[in-house]
Tab-separated table of C-alpha atoms and ligand atoms in Angstrom:
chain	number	residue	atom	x	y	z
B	1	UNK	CA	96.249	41.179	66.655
B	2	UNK	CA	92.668	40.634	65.016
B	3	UNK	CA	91.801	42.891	62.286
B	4	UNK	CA	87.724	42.826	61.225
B	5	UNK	CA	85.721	45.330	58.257
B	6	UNK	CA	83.213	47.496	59.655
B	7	UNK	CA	81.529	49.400	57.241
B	8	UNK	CA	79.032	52.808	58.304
B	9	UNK	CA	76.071	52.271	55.659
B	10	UNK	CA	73.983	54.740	53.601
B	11	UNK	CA	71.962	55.688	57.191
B	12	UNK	CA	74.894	56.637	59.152
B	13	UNK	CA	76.483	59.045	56.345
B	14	UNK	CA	73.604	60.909	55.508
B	15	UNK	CA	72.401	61.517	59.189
B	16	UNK	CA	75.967	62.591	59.769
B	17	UNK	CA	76.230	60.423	62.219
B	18	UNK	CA	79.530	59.045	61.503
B	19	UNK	CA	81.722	60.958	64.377
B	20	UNK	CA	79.674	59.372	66.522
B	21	UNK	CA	79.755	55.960	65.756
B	22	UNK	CA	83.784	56.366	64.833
B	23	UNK	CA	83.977	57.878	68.400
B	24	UNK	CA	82.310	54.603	70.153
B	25	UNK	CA	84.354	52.481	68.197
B	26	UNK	CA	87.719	54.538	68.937
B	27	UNK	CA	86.347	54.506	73.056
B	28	UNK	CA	86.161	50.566	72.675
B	29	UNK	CA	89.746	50.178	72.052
B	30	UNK	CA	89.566	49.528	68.077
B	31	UNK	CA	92.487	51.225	66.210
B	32	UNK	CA	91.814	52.335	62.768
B	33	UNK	CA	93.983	51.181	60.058
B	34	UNK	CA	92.593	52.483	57.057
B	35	UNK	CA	89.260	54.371	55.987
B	36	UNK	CA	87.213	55.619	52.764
B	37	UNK	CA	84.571	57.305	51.717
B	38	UNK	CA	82.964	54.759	49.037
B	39	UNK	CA	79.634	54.839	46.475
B	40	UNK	CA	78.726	51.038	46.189
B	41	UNK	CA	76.607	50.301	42.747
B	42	UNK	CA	74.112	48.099	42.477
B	43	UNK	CA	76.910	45.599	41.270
B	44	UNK	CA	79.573	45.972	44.014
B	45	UNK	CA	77.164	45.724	46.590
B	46	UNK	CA	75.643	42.440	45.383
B	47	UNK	CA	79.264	40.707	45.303
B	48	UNK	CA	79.725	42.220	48.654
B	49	UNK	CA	76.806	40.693	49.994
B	50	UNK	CA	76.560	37.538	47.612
B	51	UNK	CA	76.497	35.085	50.421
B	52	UNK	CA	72.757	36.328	51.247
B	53	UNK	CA	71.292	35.557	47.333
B	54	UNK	CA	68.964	33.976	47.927
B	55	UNK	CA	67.727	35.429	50.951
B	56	UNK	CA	64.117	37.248	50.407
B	57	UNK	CA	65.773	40.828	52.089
B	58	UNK	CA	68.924	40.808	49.135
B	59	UNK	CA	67.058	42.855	46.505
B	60	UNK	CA	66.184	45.747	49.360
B	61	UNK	CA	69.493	45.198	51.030
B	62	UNK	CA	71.312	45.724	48.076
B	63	UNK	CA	69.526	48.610	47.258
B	64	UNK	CA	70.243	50.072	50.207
B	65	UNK	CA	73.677	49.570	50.386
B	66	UNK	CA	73.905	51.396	46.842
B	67	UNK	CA	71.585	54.229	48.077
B	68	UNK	CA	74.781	56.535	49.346
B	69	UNK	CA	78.182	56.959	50.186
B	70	UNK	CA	79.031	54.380	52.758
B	71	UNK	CA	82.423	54.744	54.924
B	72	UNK	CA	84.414	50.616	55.299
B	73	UNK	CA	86.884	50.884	57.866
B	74	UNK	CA	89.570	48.415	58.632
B	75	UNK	CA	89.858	47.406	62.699
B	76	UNK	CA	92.192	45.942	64.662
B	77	UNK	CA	92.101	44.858	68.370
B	78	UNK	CA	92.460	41.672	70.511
B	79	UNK	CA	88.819	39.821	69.312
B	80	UNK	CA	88.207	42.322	66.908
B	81	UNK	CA	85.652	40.506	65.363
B	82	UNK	CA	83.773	39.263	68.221
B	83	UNK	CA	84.154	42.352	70.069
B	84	UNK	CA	83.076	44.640	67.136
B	85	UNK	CA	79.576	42.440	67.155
B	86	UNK	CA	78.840	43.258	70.632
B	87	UNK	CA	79.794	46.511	70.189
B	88	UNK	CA	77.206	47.224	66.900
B	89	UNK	CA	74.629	45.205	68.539
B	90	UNK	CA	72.334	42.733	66.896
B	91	UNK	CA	70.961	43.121	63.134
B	92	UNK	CA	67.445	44.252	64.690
B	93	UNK	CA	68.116	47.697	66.625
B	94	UNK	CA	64.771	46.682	68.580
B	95	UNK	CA	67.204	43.094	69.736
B	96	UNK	CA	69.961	45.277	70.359
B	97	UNK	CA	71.835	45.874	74.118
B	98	UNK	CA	71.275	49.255	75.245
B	99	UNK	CA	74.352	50.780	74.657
B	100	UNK	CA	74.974	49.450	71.320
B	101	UNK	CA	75.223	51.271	68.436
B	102	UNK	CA	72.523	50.033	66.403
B	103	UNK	CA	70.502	50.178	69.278
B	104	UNK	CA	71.219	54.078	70.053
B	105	UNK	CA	70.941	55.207	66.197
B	106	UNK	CA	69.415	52.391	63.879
B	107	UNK	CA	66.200	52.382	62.516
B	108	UNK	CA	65.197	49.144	61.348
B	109	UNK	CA	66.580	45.971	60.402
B	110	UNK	CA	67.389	46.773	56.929
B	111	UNK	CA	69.025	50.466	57.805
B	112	UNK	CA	70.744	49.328	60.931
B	113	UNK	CA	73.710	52.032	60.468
B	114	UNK	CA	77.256	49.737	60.046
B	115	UNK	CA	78.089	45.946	58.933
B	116	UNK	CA	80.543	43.985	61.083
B	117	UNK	CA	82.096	41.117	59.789
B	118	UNK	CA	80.913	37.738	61.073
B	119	UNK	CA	84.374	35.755	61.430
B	120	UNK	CA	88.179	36.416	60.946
B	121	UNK	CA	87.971	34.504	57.915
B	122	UNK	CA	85.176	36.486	56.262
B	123	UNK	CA	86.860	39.610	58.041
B	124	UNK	CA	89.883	38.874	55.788
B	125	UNK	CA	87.829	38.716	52.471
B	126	UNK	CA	85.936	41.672	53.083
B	127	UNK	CA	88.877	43.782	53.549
B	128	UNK	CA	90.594	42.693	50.764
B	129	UNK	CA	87.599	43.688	49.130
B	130	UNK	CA	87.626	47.248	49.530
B	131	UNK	CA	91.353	47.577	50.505
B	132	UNK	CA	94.780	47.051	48.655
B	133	UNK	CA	97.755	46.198	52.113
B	134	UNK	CA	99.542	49.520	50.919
B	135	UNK	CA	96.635	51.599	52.067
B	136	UNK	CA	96.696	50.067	55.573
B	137	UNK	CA	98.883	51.682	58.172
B	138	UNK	CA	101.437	49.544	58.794
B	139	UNK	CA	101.221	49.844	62.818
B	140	UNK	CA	98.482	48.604	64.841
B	141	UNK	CA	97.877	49.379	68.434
B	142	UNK	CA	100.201	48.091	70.613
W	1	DAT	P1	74.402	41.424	60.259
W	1	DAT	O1	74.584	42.721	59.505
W	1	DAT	O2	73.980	41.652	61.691
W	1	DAT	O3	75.600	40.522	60.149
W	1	DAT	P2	73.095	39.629	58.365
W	1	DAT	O4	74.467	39.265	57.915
W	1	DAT	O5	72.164	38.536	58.760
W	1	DAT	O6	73.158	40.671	59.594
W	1	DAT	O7	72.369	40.474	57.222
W	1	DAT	C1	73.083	41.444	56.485
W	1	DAT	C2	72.253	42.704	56.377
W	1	DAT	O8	71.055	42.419	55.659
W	1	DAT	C3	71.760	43.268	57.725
W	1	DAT	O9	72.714	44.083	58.355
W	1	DAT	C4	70.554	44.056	57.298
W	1	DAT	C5	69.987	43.194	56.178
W	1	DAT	N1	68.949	42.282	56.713
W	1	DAT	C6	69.141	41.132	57.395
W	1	DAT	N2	67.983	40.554	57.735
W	1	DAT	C7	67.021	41.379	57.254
W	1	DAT	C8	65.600	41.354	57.267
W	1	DAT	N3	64.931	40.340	57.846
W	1	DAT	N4	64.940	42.367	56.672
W	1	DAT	C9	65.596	43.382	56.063
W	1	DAT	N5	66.943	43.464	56.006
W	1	DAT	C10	67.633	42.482	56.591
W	2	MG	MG1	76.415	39.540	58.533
């Protein structure tokens, strides 16, 4: 079983949205293994997102990320990770497939509501990042 990091960003908490977008990913099959309500400095969230540096949107993304309380939850499924991107959509709500999440309740590129990792690899570091294996449930689905 696949396990990938979502994480509902600054937008989604404080438009308490996140029952929603917790109940599309529980209707898409995802089981939750672990959850947290987390506030990201200015720090954490530039070693989160290190790998986009040098990219001209880091300064406002990290800033963003650091804004509010943001919610990382650890997912597992068959193709998690693949599955979990076509379920948030693409990074631009205004790209997105109707039906997607970013596409029903993001704003913009920047605030686009919830990260998804990008491989299992990455998937792996990311939740190591925010969680320790004894705060995973032991049991996925199936
Ligand atoms: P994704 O979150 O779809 O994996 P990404 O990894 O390319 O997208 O970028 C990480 C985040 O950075 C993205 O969710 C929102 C922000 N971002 C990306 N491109 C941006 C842009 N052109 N302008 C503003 N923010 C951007
Ligand atoms: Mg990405």
């Amino acid at each position: 079983m696949e396990r990938t990091l979502a994480i509902l960003k600054p937008d989604c908490t404080s438009r308490n949205l996140i029952g929603k977008v917790i109940d599309k990913i529980e209707a898409a099959g995802f089981k939750i293994l672990g959850t947290k309500l987390v506030r990201l400095t200015e720090t954490t969230a530039g070693e989160f997102y290190a790998v986009h540096r040098e990219r001209p949107f880091y300064s406002e993304l990290v800033e963003f990320m650091s804004s509010g309380t943001v919610l990382p939850i650890v997912l597992e499924k068959q193709n998690a990770v693949a599955d979990f991107r076509t379920l948030i959509g693409a990074t631009d709500p205004a790209e997105a497939e109707v039906g997607t999440i970013r596409r029903e309740y993001a704003e913009s590129k920047g605030m686009n509501i919830v990260h998804g990792s990008d491989s299992p690899e990455n998937a792996a570091v990311e939740i190591a990042f925010f969680f320790s294996t004894k705060e995973l449930a032991e049991n996925g689905c199936e």
